[in-house]
Short mmCIF file of C-alpha atoms in Angstrom, two decimals:
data_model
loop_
_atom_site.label_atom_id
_atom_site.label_comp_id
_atom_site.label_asym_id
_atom_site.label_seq_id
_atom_site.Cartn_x
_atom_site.Cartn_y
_atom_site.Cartn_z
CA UNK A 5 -79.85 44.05 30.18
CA UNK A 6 -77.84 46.09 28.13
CA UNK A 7 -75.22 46.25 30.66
CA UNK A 8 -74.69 42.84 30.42
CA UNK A 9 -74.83 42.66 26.95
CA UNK A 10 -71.60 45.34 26.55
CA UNK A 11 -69.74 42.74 29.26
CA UNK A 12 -70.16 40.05 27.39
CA UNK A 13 -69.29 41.83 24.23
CA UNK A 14 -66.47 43.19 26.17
CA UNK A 15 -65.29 39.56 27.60
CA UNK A 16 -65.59 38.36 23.89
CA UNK A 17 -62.94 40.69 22.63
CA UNK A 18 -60.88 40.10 25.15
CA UNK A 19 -60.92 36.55 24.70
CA UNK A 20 -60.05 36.63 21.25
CA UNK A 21 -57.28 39.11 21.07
CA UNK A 22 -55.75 37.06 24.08
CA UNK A 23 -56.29 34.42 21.73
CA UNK A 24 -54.77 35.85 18.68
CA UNK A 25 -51.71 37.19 21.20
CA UNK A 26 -51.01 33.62 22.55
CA UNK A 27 -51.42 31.79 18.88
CA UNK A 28 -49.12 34.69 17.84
CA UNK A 29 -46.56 33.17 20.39
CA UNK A 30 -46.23 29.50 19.72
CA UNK A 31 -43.57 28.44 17.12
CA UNK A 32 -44.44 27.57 13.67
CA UNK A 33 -42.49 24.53 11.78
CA UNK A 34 -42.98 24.01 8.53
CA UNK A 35 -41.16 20.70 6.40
CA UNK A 36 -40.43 20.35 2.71
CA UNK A 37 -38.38 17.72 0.39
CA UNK A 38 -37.40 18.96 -2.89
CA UNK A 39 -37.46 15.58 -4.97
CA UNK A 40 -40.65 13.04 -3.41
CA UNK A 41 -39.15 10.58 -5.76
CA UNK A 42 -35.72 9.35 -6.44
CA UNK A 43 -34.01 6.28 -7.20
CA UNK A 44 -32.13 3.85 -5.46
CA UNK A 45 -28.48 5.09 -4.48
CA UNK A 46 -29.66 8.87 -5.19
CA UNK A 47 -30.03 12.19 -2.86
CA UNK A 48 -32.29 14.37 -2.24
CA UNK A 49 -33.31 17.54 0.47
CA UNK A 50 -35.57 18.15 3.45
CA UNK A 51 -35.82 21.94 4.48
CA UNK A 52 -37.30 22.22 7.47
CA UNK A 53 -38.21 25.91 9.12
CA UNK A 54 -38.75 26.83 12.20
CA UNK A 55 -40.76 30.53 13.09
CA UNK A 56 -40.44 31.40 16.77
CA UNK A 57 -39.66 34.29 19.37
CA UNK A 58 -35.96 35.56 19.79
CA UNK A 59 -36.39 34.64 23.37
CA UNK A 60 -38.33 31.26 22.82
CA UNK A 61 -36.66 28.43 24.63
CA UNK A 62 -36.65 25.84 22.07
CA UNK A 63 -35.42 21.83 22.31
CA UNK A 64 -34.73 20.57 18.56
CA UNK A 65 -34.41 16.56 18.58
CA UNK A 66 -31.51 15.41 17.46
CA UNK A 67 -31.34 13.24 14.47
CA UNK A 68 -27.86 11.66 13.72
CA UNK A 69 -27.45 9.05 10.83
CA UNK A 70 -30.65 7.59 10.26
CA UNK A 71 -34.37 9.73 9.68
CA UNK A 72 -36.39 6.65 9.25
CA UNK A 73 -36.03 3.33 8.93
CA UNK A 74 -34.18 3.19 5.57
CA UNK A 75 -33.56 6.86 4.94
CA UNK A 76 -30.15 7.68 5.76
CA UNK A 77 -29.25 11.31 6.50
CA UNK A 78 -26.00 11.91 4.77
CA UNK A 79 -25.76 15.54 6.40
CA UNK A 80 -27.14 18.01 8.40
CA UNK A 81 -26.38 21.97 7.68
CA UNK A 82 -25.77 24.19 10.18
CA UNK A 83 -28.62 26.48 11.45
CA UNK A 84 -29.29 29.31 9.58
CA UNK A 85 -30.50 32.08 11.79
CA UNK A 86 -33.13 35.07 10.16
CA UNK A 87 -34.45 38.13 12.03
CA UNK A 88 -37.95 38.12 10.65
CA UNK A 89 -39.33 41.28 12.74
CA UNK A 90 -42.17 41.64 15.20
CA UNK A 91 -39.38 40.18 18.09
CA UNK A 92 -39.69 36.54 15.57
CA UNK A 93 -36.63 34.69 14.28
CA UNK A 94 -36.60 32.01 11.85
CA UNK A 95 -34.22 29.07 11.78
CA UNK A 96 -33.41 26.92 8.62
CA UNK A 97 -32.47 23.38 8.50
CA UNK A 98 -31.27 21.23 5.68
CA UNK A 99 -31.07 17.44 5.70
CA UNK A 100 -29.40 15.50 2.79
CA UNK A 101 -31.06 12.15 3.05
CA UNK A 102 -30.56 8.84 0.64
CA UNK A 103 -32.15 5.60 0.35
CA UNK A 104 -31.21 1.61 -1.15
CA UNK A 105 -33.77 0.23 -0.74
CA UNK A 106 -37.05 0.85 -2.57
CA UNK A 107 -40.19 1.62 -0.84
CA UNK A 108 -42.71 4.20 -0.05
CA UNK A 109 -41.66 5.63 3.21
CA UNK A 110 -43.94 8.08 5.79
CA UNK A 111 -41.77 10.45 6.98
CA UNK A 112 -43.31 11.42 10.55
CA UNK A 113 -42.83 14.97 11.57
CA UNK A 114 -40.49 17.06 12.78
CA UNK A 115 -41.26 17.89 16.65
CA UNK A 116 -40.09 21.04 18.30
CA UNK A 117 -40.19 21.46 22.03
CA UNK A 118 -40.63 25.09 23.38
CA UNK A 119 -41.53 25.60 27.40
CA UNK A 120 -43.48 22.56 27.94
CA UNK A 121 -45.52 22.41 24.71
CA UNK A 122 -44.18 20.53 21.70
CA UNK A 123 -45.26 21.49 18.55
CA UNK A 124 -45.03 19.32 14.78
CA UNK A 125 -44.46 19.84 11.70
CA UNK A 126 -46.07 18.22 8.34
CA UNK A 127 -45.80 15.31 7.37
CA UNK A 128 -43.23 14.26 4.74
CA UNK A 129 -43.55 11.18 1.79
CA UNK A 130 -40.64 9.54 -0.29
CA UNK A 131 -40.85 6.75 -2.87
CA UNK A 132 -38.23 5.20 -3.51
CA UNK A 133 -38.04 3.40 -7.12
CA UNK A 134 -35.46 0.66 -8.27
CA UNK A 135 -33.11 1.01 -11.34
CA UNK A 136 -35.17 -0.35 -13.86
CA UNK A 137 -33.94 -3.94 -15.57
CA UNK A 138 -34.72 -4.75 -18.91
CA UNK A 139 -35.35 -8.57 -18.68
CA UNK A 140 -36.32 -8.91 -22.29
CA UNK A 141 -33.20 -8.68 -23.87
CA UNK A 142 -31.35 -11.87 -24.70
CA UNK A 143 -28.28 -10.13 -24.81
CA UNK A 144 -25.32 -11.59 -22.65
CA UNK A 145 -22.25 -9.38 -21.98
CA UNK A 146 -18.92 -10.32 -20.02
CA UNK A 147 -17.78 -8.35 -17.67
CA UNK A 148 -15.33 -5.28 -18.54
CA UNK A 149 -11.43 -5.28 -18.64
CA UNK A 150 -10.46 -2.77 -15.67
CA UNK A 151 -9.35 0.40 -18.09
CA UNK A 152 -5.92 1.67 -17.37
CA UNK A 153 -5.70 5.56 -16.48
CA UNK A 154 -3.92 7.74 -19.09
CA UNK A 155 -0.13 8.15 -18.92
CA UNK A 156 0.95 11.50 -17.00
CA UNK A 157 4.27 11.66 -16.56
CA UNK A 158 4.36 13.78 -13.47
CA UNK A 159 3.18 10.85 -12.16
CA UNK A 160 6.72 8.99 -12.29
CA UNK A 161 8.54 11.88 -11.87
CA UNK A 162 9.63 10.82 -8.71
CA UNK A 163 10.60 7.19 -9.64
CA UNK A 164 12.73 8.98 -12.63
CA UNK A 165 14.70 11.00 -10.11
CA UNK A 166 15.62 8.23 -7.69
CA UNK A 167 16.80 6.12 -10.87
CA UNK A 168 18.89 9.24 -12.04
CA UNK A 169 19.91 9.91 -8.47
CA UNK A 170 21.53 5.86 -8.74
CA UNK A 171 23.10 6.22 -11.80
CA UNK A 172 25.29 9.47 -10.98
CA UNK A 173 26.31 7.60 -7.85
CA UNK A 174 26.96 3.95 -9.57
CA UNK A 175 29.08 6.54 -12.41
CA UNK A 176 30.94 8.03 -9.17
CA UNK A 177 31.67 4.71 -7.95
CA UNK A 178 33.17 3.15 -11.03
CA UNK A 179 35.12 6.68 -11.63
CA UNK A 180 36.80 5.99 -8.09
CA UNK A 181 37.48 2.50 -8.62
CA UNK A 182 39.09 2.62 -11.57
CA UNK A 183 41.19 6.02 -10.42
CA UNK A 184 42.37 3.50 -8.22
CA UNK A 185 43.53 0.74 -10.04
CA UNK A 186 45.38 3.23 -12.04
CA UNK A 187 46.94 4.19 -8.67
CA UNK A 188 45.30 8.20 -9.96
CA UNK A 189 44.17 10.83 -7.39
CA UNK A 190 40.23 10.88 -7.65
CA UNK A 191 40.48 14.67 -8.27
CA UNK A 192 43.21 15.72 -10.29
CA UNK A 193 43.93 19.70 -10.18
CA UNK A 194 46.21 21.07 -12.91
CA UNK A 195 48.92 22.89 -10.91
CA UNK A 196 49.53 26.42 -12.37
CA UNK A 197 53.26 26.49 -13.91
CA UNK A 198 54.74 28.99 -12.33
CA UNK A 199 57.54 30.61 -14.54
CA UNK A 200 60.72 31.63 -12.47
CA UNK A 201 62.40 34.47 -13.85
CA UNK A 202 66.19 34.64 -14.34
CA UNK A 203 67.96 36.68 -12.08
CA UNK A 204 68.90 39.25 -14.70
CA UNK A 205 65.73 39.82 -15.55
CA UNK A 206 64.74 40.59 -12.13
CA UNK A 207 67.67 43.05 -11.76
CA UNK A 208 67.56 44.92 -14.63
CA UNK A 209 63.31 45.46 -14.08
CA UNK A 210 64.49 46.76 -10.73
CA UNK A 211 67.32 49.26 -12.49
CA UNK A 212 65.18 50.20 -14.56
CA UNK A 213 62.63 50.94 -11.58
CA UNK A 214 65.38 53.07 -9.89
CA UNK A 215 66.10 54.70 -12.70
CA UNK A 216 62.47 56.00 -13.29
CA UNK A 217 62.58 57.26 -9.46
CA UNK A 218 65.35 59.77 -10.10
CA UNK A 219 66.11 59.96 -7.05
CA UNK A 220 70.04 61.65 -6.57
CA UNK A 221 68.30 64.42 -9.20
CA UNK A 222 66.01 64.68 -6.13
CA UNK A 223 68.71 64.71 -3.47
CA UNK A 224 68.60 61.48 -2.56
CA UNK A 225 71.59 59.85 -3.31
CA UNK A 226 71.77 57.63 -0.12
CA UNK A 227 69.16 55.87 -1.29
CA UNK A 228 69.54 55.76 -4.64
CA UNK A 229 73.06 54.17 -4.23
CA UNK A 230 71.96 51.91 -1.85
CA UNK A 231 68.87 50.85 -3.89
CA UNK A 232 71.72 49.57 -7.00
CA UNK A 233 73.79 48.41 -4.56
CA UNK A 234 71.00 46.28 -2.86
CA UNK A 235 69.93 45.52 -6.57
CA UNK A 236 73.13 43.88 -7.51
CA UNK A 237 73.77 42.02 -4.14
CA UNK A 238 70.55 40.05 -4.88
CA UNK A 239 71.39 39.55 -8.71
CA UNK A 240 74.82 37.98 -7.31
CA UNK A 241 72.79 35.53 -4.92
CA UNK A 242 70.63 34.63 -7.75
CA UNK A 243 73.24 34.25 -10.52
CA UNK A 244 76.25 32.66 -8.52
CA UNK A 245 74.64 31.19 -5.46
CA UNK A 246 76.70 33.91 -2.88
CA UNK A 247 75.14 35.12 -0.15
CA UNK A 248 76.00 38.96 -1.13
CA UNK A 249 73.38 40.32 1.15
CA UNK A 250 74.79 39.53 4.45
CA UNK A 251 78.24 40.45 3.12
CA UNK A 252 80.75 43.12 2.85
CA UNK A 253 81.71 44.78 -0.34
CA UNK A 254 85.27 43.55 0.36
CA UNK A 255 83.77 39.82 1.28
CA UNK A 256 82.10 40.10 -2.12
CA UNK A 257 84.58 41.40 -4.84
CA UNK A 258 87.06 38.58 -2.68
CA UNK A 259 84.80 36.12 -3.68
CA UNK A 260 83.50 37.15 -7.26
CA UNK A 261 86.91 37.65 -8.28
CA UNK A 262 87.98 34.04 -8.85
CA UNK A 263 84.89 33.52 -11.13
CA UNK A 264 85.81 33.23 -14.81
CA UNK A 265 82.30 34.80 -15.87
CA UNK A 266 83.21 38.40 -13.84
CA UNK A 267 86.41 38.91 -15.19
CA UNK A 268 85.71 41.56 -17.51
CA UNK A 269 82.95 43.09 -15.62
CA UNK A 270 84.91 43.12 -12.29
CA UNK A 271 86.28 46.57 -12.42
CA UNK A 272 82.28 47.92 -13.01
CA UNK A 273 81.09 45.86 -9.90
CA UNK A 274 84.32 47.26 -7.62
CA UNK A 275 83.08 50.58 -8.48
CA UNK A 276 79.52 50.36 -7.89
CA UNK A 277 80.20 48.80 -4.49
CA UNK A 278 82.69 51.31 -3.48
CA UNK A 279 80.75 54.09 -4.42
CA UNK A 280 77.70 52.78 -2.47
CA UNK A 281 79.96 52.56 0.42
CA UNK A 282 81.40 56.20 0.56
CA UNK A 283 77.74 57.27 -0.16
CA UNK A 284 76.36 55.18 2.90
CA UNK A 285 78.96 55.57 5.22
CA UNK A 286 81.27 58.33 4.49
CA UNK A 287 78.22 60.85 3.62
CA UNK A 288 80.15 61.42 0.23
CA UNK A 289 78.24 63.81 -2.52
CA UNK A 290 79.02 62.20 -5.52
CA UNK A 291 79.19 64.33 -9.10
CA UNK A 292 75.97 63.52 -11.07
CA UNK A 293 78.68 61.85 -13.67
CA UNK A 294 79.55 59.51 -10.54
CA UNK A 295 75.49 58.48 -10.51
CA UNK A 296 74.95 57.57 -13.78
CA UNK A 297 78.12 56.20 -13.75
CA UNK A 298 77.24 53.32 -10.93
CA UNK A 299 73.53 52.99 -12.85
CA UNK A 300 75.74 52.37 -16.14
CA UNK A 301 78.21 49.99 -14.57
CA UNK A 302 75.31 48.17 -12.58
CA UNK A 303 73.53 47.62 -16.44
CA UNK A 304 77.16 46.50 -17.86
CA UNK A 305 77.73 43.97 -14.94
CA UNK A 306 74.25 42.45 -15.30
CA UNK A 307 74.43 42.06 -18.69
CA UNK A 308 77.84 40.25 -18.85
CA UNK A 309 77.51 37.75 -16.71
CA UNK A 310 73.83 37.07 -17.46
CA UNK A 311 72.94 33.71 -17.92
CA UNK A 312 69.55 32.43 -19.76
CA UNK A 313 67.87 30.44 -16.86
CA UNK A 314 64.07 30.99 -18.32
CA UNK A 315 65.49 28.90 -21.33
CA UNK A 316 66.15 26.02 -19.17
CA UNK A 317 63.39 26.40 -16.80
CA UNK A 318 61.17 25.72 -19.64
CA UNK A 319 62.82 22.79 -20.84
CA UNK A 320 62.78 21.31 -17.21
CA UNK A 321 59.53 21.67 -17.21
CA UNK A 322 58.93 20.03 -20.27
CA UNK A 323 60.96 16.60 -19.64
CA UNK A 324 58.98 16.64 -16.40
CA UNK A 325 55.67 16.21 -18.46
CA UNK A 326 57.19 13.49 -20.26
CA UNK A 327 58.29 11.69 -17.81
CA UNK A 328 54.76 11.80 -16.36
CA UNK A 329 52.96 11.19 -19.45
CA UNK A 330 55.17 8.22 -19.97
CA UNK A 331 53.96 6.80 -16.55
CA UNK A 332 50.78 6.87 -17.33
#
């Protein structure tokens, strides 16, 4: 007998620990709403969690726009995932739901599949209460003007570009047209007056250049001939219109020599040139009196026949503006 009785005993704690072990298995789903009450047009939240193992197998119905018949789920959160311990997991679920129309509605309850059981959750309520109308009052109102938005000017910002954007090119347009008709380049550049020195000018900055060089007190007198020789060929092209460069110094004193204006200078040109010449060719060593003599006569033959051409050039200039000042 009292064999049996420890089996039985025995077989009795089995069966409940393999009963506590399989209980402590299944999933658990619990549902809850925060608001059981709203009104018509308004939201509200259903939680629903779900308690299972990590490897549990588990089939969660999908629900897409519509819980109940008028209950409309407005969203659905993504799961939310919790390690819980003891080889459990717990999964969160949040359903934004809204009704219009009134009523007292049974929400059913949320089923889970895991394996080939399928397990529930509680069940849910909602009421659903209309906007309350006060039919008492006697009080007739029309209906309201629609109420213009505040003025932001950022908002026509773009508008006021275009319309500047149009008048620049309508002012371009008329600017062309009437350059035009007044037979007027459309861009008009002021041309830089460009002042022409005289030829004496030019000649005696260019002595005056030489004569800062020093060269024959340097040794040089080849090139310090040639240099006022070269100087007063160009003056001569400049001043009389004779092409003194390409010439001989006998071709050039020829020439000069039947202008009034070298007369009395004619003797200081002839030497200058000769002088050059015996330098150049002849390899002559002149006397350092000879030198400054041909810079001296070179100064003396610019400055007698010089003639004031910056004078006129100005002048020129100035009947040219006239003229086109008068034209227009």
């Amino acid at each position: 007998m009292k064999k049996n009785r420890l089996k039985r005993v025995l077989i009795s704690f089995f069966c409940f620990f393999t009963t506590l072990a399989i209980y402590a298995q299944q999933p658990v789903i619990k549902a809850k709403i925060d608001s059981t009450q709203i009104l018509i047009g308004q939201q509200t939240v259903i939680h629903l969690e779900i308690a299972a193992d990590k490897n549990s197998n588990l089939q969660i119905p999908i629900i897409r726009d519509t819980l109940v018949a008028g209950i409309e789920v407005l969203n659905i959160s993504a799961p939310d995932t919790t390690d819980i311990g003891n080889n459990r997991i717990q999964i969160k679920y949040d359903y934004h739901i809204t009704s219009f129309d009134s009523a007292l509605y049974l929400i059913p309850p949320f089923e889970v599949i895991a394996a080939q059981d399928t397990f529930y959750s509680n069940d849910l309520a909602l009421k659903v209460a209309t906007v309350p109308v006060d039919t008492a009052s006697k009080n007739i109102y029309d209906i309201k003007d629609v109420v213009k938005p505040p003025f932001v000017l950022a908002d026509y910002m773009n508008i006021l570009f275009y319309i500047l954007a149009a008048c620049i090119v309508a002012l371009i347009i008329i600017f062309i047209i009437l350059r035009r008709k007044k037979q007027k380049p459309i861009l008009s550049f002021k041309k830089e007056e460009k002042i022409i020195l005289p030829p004496h000018i030019l000649a005696i900055q260019a002595l005056d250049e030489i004569k800062q060089q020093k060269l024959w007190q340097h040794g040089k007198e080849k090139e310090y001939h040639s240099a006022i020789s070269d100087t007063i060929r160009k003056y001569i092209e400049g001043r009389f219109n004779i092409y003194a460069m390409e010439m001989t110094s006998d071709q050039i004193l020829r020439i000069v020599r039947g202008v009034s204006d070298v007369d009395f200078v004619f003797d200081k040109l002839k030497q200058l040139l000769l002088q050059a010449d015996l330098v150049k060719f002849a390899k002559y060593h002149p006397l350092p009196e000879e030198n400054e003599l041909s810079m001296m006569n070179a100064y003396l033959f610019v400055n007698g026949t010089k003639k004031d051409e910056l004078i006129e050039n100005k002048e020129d200039n100035e009947d040219d503006k006239n003229k086109e000042e008068a034209k227009e």
